[in-house]
mmCIF file of C-alpha atoms in Angstrom:
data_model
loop_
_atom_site.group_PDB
_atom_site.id
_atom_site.type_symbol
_atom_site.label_atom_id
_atom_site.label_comp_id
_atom_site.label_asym_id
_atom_site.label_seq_id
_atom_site.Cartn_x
_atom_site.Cartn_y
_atom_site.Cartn_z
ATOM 1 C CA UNK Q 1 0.000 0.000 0.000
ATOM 2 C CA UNK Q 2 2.579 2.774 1.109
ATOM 3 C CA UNK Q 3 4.799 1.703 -2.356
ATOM 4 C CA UNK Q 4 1.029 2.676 -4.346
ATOM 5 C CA UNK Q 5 0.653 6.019 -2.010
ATOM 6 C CA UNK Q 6 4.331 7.002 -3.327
ATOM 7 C CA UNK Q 7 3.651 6.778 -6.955
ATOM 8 C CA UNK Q 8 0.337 8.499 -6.291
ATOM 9 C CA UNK Q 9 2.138 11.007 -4.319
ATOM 10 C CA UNK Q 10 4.882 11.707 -7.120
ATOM 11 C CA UNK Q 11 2.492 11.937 -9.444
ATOM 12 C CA UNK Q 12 0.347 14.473 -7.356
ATOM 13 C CA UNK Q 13 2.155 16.155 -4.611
ATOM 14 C CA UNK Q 14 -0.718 17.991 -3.339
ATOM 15 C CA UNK Q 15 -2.425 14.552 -2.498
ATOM 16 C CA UNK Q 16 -3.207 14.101 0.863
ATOM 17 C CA UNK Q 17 -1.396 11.508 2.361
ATOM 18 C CA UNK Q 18 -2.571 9.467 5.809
ATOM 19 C CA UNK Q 19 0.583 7.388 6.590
ATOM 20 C CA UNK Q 20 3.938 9.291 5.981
ATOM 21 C CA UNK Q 21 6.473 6.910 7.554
ATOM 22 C CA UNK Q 22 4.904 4.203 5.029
ATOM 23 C CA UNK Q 23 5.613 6.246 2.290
ATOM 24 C CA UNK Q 24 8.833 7.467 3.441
ATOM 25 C CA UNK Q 25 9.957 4.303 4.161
ATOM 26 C CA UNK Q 26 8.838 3.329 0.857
ATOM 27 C CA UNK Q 27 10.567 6.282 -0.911
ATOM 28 C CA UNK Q 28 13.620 5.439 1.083
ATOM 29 C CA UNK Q 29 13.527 1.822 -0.059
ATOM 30 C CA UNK Q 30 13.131 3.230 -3.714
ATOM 31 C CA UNK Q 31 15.606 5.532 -3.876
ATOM 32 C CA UNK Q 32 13.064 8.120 -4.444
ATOM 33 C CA UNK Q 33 13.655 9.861 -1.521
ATOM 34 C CA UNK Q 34 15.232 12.811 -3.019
ATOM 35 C CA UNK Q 35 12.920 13.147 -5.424
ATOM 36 C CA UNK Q 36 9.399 12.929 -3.222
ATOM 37 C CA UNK Q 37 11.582 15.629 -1.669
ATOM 38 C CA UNK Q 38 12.055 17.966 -4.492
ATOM 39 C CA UNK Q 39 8.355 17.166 -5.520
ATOM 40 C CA UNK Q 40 7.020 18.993 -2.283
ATOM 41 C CA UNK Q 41 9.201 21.583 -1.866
ATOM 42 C CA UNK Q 42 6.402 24.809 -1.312
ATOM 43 C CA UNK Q 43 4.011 21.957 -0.213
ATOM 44 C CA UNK Q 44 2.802 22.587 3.214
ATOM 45 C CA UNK Q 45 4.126 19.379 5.671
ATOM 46 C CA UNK Q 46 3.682 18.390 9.124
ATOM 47 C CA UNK Q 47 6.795 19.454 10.387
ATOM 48 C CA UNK Q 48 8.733 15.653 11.480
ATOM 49 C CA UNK Q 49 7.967 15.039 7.373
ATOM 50 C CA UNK Q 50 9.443 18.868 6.551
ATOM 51 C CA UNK Q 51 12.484 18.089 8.450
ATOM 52 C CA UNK Q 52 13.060 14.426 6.272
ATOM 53 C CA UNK Q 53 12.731 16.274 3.439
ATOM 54 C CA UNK Q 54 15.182 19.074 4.140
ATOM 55 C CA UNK Q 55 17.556 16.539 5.019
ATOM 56 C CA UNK Q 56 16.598 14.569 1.749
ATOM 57 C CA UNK Q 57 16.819 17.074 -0.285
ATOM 58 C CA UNK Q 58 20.639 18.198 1.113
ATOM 59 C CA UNK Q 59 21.545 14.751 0.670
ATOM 60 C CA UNK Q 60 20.446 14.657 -3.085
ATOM 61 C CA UNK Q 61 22.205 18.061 -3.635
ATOM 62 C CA UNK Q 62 25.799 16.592 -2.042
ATOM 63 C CA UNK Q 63 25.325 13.546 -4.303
ATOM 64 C CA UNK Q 64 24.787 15.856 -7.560
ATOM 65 C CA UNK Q 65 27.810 17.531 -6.262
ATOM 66 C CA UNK Q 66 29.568 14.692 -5.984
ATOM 67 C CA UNK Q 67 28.480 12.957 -9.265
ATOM 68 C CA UNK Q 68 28.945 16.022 -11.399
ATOM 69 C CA UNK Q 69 32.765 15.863 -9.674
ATOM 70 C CA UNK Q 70 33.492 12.488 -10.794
ATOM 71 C CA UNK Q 71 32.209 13.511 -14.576
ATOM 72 C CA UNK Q 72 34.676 16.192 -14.471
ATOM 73 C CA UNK Q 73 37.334 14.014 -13.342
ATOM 74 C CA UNK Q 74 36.186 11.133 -15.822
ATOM 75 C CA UNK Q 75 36.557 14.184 -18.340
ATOM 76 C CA UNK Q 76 39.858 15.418 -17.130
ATOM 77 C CA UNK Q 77 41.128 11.824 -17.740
ATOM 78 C CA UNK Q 78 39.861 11.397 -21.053
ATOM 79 C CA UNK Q 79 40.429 14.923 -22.804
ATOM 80 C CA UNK Q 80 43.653 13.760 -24.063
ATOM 81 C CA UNK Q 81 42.447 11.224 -26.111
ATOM 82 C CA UNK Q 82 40.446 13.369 -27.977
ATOM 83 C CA UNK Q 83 36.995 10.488 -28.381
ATOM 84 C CA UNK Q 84 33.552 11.926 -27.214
ATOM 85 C CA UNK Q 85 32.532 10.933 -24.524
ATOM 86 C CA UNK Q 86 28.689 11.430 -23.438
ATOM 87 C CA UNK Q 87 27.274 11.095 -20.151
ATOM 88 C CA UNK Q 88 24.358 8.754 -19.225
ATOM 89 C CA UNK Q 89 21.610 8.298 -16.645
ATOM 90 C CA UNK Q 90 21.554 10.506 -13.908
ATOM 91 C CA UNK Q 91 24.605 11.988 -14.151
ATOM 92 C CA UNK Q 92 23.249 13.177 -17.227
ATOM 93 C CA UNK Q 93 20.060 14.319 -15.705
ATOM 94 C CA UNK Q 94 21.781 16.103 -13.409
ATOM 95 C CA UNK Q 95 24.313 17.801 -15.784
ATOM 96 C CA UNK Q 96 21.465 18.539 -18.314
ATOM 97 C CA UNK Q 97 20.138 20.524 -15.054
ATOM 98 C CA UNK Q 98 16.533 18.672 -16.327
ATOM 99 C CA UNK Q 99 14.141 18.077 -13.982
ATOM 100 C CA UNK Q 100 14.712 13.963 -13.901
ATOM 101 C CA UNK Q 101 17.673 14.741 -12.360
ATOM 102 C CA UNK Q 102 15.958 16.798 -9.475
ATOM 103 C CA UNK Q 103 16.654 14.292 -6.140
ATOM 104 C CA UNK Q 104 17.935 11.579 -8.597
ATOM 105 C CA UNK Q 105 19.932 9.048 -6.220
ATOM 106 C CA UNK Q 106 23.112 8.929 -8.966
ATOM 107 C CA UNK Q 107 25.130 5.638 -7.920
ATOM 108 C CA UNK Q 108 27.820 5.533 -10.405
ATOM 109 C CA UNK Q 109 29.265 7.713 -13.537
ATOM 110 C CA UNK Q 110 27.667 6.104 -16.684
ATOM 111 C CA UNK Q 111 29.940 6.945 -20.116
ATOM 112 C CA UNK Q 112 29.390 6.236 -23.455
ATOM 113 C CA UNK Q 113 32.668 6.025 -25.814
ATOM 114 C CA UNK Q 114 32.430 4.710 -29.127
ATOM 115 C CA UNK Q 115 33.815 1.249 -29.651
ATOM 116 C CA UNK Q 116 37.021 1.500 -31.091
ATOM 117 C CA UNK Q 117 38.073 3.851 -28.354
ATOM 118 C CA UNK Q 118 37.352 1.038 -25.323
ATOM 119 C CA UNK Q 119 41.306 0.018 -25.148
ATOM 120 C CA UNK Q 120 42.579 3.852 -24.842
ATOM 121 C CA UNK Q 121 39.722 4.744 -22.203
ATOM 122 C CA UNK Q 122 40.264 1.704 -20.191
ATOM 123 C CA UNK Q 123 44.254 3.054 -20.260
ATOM 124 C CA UNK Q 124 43.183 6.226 -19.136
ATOM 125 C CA UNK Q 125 41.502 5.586 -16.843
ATOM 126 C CA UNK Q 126 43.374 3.188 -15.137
ATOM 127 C CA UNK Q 127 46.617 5.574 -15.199
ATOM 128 C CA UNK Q 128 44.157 7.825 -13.275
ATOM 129 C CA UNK Q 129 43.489 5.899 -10.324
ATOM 130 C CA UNK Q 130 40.672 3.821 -11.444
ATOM 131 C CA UNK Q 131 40.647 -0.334 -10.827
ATOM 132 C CA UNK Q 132 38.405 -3.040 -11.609
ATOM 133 C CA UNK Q 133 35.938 -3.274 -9.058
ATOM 134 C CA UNK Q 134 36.001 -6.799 -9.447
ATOM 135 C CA UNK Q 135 39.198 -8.829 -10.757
ATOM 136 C CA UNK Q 136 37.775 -11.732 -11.881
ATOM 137 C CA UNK Q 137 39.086 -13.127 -15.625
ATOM 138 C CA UNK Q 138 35.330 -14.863 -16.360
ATOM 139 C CA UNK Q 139 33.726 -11.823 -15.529
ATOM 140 C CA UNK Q 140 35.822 -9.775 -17.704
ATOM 141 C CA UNK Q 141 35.766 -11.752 -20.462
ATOM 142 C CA UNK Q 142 31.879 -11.908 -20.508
ATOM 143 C CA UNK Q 143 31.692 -8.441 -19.892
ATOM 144 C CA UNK Q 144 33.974 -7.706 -22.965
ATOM 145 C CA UNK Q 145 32.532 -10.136 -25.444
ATOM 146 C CA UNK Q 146 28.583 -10.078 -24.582
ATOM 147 C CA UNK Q 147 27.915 -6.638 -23.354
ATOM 148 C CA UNK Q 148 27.628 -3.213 -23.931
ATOM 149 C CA UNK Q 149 30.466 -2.076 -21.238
ATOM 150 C CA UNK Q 150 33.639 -2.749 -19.629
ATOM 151 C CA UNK Q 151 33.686 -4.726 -16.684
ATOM 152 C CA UNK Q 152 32.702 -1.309 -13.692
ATOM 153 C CA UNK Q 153 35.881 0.730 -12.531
ATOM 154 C CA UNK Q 154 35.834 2.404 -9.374
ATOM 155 C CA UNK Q 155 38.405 4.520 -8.488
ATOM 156 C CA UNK Q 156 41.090 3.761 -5.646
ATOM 157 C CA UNK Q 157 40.686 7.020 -3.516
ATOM 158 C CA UNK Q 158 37.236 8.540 -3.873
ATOM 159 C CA UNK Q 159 35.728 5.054 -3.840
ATOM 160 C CA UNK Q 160 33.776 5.995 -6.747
ATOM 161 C CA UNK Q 161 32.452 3.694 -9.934
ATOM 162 C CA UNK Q 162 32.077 4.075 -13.182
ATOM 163 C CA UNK Q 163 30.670 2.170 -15.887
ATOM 164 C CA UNK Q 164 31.857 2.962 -19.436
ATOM 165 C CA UNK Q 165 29.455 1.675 -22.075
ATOM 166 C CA UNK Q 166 30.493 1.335 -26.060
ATOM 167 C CA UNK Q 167 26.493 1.122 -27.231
ATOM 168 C CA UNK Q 168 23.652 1.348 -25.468
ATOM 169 C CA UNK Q 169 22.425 -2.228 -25.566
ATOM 170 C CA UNK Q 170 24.037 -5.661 -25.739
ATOM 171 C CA UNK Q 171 25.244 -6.565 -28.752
ATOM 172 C CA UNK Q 172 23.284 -10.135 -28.150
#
């Protein structure tokens, strides 16, 4: 019931709602959080649900902060090699300063490099402090021959992932 009054809630913020912890709790579990927040800003709360949203909404600001950061650093590393590069998902979103990206929980820096640019990416950026998040040869090789990305990177001091994608789908 509380995941039904979320939708309905996101859809219509002005809705009344008669069990807020259920549909925070809800949101939370979601990752929507942010973006119920955002969605009732000027909407008049009781004042415990204000005070989840403030903090909700901070927290989805400091995450755009931090995801726009690791596209600039993504950037930074890849400039020399002179391939586009375009961002997807949230980071995107967020970027684009569109409204899907209002309160979007952004996990990881999505890329998209064309194809035959995958081995000179990858080199860059591993030089710049990226890893494999996971080192394991099967993995990598099914990553490399059936998907649409490189095995994830995250990198070794901000603890950060990226996934660079080469097309948008699988190739199967």
């Amino acid at each position: 019931m509380s995941a039904a009054a979320l939708v309905a809630l996101l859809a219509d913020p002005a809705r009344t709602v008669d069990d807020w912890d259920g549909v925070i709790a809800a949101a939370r579990a979601e990752q929507l959080i942010g973006s119920l927040a955002f969605r009732l800003t000027g909407v008049a709360l009781p004042p415990a649900v204000a005070a989840v949203m403030a903090d909700a909404r901070t927290a989805a600001a400091e995450q755009r902060r931090s995801a726009l950061w690791e596209a600039e650093m993504a950037r930074r590393a890849l400039a020399p090699l002179g391939a586009p590069v375009v961002l997807l998902k949230g980071t995107a979103f967020a970027a684009a300063g569109l409204a899907a990206g209002q309160g979007r929980s952004i996990g990881d820096l999505d890329i998209l490099v064309p194809h035959d640019a995958l081995d000179a990416v990858e080199a860059a950026l591993l030089t710049a402090g990226w890893t494999w998040a996971k080192d394991d040869p099967y993995d990598a090789a099914y990553y490399r021959r059936w998907m649409h990305e490189l095995p994830p990177l995250v990198h070794a001091e901000r603890d950060r992932m990226i996934d660079v994608h080469h097309t948008i789908l699988p190739p199967t």
